[in-house]
Amino acid sequence: VEEYKLFMYRNLARHLLPISRIPEVIRKIKWESASSTEDRPYVGQIAQQLSMLEMRLDGLRKQGCFPQKNKILIWESEILYVMDILLEGYSSVKKCNSEGNALMTMDYQMIVSSLGRMSGLVPAPGASIIEAYIKAFYVPESEFIEWCRQHQEYTGEMLMNLLGTCAFSGQLKRQQKSQLQSALEEVVKNRQVRRPLWQYVPITEELKRIRHKALTGQTQSPPPRLLRISSTAYLNSPSS
């Protein structure tokens, strides 16, 4: 029964959050020349939809429509859906520089912070998959193919786009890039078509502990940073 309920929530998630167009918004941002002063509307759009969902779930919970345990499972499914949408968006980016990558990281962290505050699920399920993709911008050329081989959760198209945006990409000669593309094609040739991100997040003991903490109110996520922070300040901060 629990497995069926969870499967239902996973597939219901996209209907509760109308954010299916967010990947296109992310793709259209000029990450190769983006600055902290430019508007990146997808962050606000996601935050707005999450706030509306939070109010709806709280209202239904107070009316006794479902127990708190089910609310946690719904939030878990919504978080995984948001992570899926972000991955689809970030992996469609074909041009990006170090400042754009820093802004992408800052946006992602703000969204994850909001999700943690609203749901109590900290760390956010599936967030590590997005974080790994963003951080792969700095994977050295010599380690790139092996990194791709180890990360089965990304499709060939995602990894090809990553190859074009990595920090080392701009320094490659045409022949070097062609050789890397051929090696990458060999790595991903038998890879399955992209599946929903939640299928790559198993129900581990760690996830069960995260659920329990959220259910008992033991987690306290800091409020999201709503003020704009310059990418230069972010890059020079001790935590970056």
mmCIF file of N, CA and C in Angstrom, residues 23 27 87-95 133 144 147-148 151-166 177 180-181 184-195 200:
data_model
loop_
_atom_site.group_PDB
_atom_site.id
_atom_site.type_symbol
_atom_site.label_atom_id
_atom_site.label_comp_id
_atom_site.label_asym_id
_atom_site.label_seq_id
_atom_site.Cartn_x
_atom_site.Cartn_y
_atom_site.Cartn_z
ATOM 1 N N PRO A 23 12.275 24.847 -17.783
ATOM 2 C CA PRO A 23 13.495 24.521 -18.523
ATOM 3 C C PRO A 23 13.746 25.449 -19.710
ATOM 4 N N ARG A 27 16.986 27.802 -20.278
ATOM 5 C CA ARG A 27 17.786 27.659 -21.496
ATOM 6 C C ARG A 27 17.999 28.998 -22.192
ATOM 7 N N LEU A 87 17.158 20.045 -13.497
ATOM 8 C CA LEU A 87 18.139 19.274 -14.261
ATOM 9 C C LEU A 87 17.872 19.402 -15.752
ATOM 10 N N GLU A 88 16.622 19.307 -16.144
ATOM 11 C CA GLU A 88 16.275 19.449 -17.550
ATOM 12 C C GLU A 88 16.690 20.822 -18.070
ATOM 13 N N GLY A 89 16.477 21.847 -17.246
ATOM 14 C CA GLY A 89 16.831 23.204 -17.662
ATOM 15 C C GLY A 89 18.327 23.421 -17.730
ATOM 16 N N TYR A 90 19.034 23.095 -16.654
ATOM 17 C CA TYR A 90 20.480 23.336 -16.614
ATOM 18 C C TYR A 90 21.221 22.500 -17.651
ATOM 19 N N SER A 91 20.750 21.294 -17.883
ATOM 20 C CA SER A 91 21.437 20.422 -18.841
ATOM 21 C C SER A 91 21.142 20.793 -20.292
ATOM 22 N N SER A 92 20.212 21.716 -20.506
ATOM 23 C CA SER A 92 19.944 22.187 -21.877
ATOM 24 C C SER A 92 20.793 23.391 -22.238
ATOM 25 N N VAL A 93 21.508 23.951 -21.251
ATOM 26 C CA VAL A 93 22.366 25.116 -21.481
ATOM 27 C C VAL A 93 23.590 24.686 -22.301
ATOM 28 N N LYS A 94 23.875 25.422 -23.347
ATOM 29 C CA LYS A 94 24.980 25.048 -24.241
ATOM 30 C C LYS A 94 26.164 26.013 -24.179
ATOM 31 N N LYS A 95 25.952 27.163 -23.521
ATOM 32 C CA LYS A 95 27.041 28.117 -23.348
ATOM 33 C C LYS A 95 26.991 28.650 -21.926
ATOM 34 N N TYR A 133 25.860 17.891 -11.282
ATOM 35 C CA TYR A 133 25.891 18.344 -12.680
ATOM 36 C C TYR A 133 26.450 19.758 -12.773
ATOM 37 N N PHE A 144 37.062 13.873 -17.412
ATOM 38 C CA PHE A 144 35.690 14.094 -17.857
ATOM 39 C C PHE A 144 34.991 12.815 -18.314
ATOM 40 N N TRP A 147 34.176 10.561 -15.461
ATOM 41 C CA TRP A 147 33.087 11.148 -14.680
ATOM 42 C C TRP A 147 31.752 10.827 -15.346
ATOM 43 N N CYS A 148 31.681 10.968 -16.642
ATOM 44 C CA CYS A 148 30.444 10.669 -17.375
ATOM 45 C C CYS A 148 30.086 9.194 -17.282
ATOM 46 N N HIS A 151 28.348 8.442 -13.989
ATOM 47 C CA HIS A 151 27.065 9.092 -13.708
ATOM 48 C C HIS A 151 25.999 8.648 -14.710
ATOM 49 N N GLN A 152 25.354 7.547 -14.370
ATOM 50 C CA GLN A 152 24.345 6.949 -15.232
ATOM 51 C C GLN A 152 23.042 7.750 -15.260
ATOM 52 N N GLU A 153 22.870 8.670 -14.334
ATOM 53 C CA GLU A 153 21.615 9.413 -14.240
ATOM 54 C C GLU A 153 21.470 10.499 -15.299
ATOM 55 N N TYR A 154 22.537 10.757 -16.058
ATOM 56 C CA TYR A 154 22.480 11.782 -17.102
ATOM 57 C C TYR A 154 22.478 11.136 -18.489
ATOM 58 N N THR A 155 21.671 11.687 -19.373
ATOM 59 C CA THR A 155 21.577 11.144 -20.729
ATOM 60 C C THR A 155 22.757 11.610 -21.578
ATOM 61 N N GLY A 156 22.880 11.004 -22.757
ATOM 62 C CA GLY A 156 23.937 11.403 -23.672
ATOM 63 C C GLY A 156 23.835 12.863 -24.077
ATOM 64 N N GLU A 157 22.619 13.324 -24.323
ATOM 65 C CA GLU A 157 22.422 14.726 -24.708
ATOM 66 C C GLU A 157 22.853 15.674 -23.589
ATOM 67 N N MET A 158 22.499 15.335 -22.360
ATOM 68 C CA MET A 158 22.903 16.162 -21.217
ATOM 69 C C MET A 158 24.420 16.258 -21.130
ATOM 70 N N LEU A 159 25.091 15.126 -21.301
ATOM 71 C CA LEU A 159 26.544 15.092 -21.174
ATOM 72 C C LEU A 159 27.232 15.778 -22.346
ATOM 73 N N MET A 160 26.643 15.704 -23.528
ATOM 74 C CA MET A 160 27.190 16.434 -24.678
ATOM 75 C C MET A 160 27.109 17.941 -24.441
ATOM 76 N N ASN A 161 25.985 18.389 -23.892
ATOM 77 C CA ASN A 161 25.849 19.807 -23.575
ATOM 78 C C ASN A 161 26.835 20.213 -22.484
ATOM 79 N N LEU A 162 27.046 19.316 -21.519
ATOM 80 C CA LEU A 162 28.008 19.588 -20.457
ATOM 81 C C LEU A 162 29.413 19.730 -21.028
ATOM 82 N N LEU A 163 29.749 18.884 -21.961
ATOM 83 C CA LEU A 163 31.061 18.962 -22.605
ATOM 84 C C LEU A 163 31.277 20.335 -23.237
ATOM 85 N N GLY A 164 30.224 20.884 -23.815
ATOM 86 C CA GLY A 164 30.333 22.190 -24.464
ATOM 87 C C GLY A 164 30.407 23.359 -23.510
ATOM 88 N N THR A 165 30.044 23.131 -22.238
ATOM 89 C CA THR A 165 30.027 24.238 -21.275
ATOM 90 C C THR A 165 31.110 24.130 -20.213
ATOM 91 N N CYS A 166 31.799 22.994 -20.104
ATOM 92 C CA CYS A 166 32.829 22.833 -19.084
ATOM 93 C C CYS A 166 33.911 23.907 -19.207
ATOM 94 N N LYS A 177 38.400 18.357 -29.249
ATOM 95 C CA LYS A 177 36.978 18.309 -28.930
ATOM 96 C C LYS A 177 36.296 17.159 -29.660
ATOM 97 N N LEU A 180 37.057 13.922 -27.856
ATOM 98 C CA LEU A 180 36.268 13.803 -26.636
ATOM 99 C C LEU A 180 34.816 13.451 -26.948
ATOM 100 N N GLN A 181 34.274 14.056 -27.978
ATOM 101 C CA GLN A 181 32.897 13.753 -28.383
ATOM 102 C C GLN A 181 32.765 12.295 -28.791
ATOM 103 N N LEU A 184 32.888 10.162 -25.706
ATOM 104 C CA LEU A 184 31.644 10.291 -24.946
ATOM 105 C C LEU A 184 30.514 9.526 -25.619
ATOM 106 N N GLU A 185 30.455 9.576 -26.934
ATOM 107 C CA GLU A 185 29.435 8.823 -27.668
ATOM 108 C C GLU A 185 29.558 7.327 -27.392
ATOM 109 N N GLU A 186 30.772 6.857 -27.259
ATOM 110 C CA GLU A 186 31.007 5.444 -26.962
ATOM 111 C C GLU A 186 30.507 5.098 -25.560
ATOM 112 N N VAL A 187 30.699 6.024 -24.616
ATOM 113 C CA VAL A 187 30.281 5.802 -23.236
ATOM 114 C C VAL A 187 28.766 5.718 -23.107
ATOM 115 N N VAL A 188 28.062 6.564 -23.857
ATOM 116 C CA VAL A 188 26.603 6.681 -23.662
ATOM 117 C C VAL A 188 25.779 5.944 -24.716
ATOM 118 N N LYS A 189 26.408 5.214 -25.605
ATOM 119 C CA LYS A 189 25.676 4.629 -26.728
ATOM 120 C C LYS A 189 24.606 3.635 -26.291
ATOM 121 N N ASN A 190 24.831 2.948 -25.177
ATOM 122 C CA ASN A 190 23.849 1.970 -24.693
ATOM 123 C C ASN A 190 23.033 2.490 -23.513
ATOM 124 N N ARG A 191 23.144 3.772 -23.269
ATOM 125 C CA ARG A 191 22.449 4.345 -22.120
ATOM 126 C C ARG A 191 20.963 4.493 -22.423
ATOM 127 N N GLN A 192 20.152 4.202 -21.435
ATOM 128 C CA GLN A 192 18.705 4.264 -21.610
ATOM 129 C C GLN A 192 18.233 5.696 -21.807
ATOM 130 N N VAL A 193 17.043 5.806 -22.382
ATOM 131 C CA VAL A 193 16.401 7.107 -22.519
ATOM 132 C C VAL A 193 16.153 7.663 -21.128
ATOM 133 N N ARG A 194 16.179 8.953 -21.000
ATOM 134 C CA ARG A 194 16.040 9.582 -19.694
ATOM 135 C C ARG A 194 14.766 9.157 -18.968
ATOM 136 N N ARG A 195 14.953 8.796 -17.714
ATOM 137 C CA ARG A 195 13.828 8.444 -16.852
ATOM 138 C C ARG A 195 13.601 9.564 -15.842
ATOM 139 N N TYR A 200 16.028 7.549 -9.783
ATOM 140 C CA TYR A 200 17.446 7.456 -9.415
ATOM 141 C C TYR A 200 17.663 7.764 -7.930
#
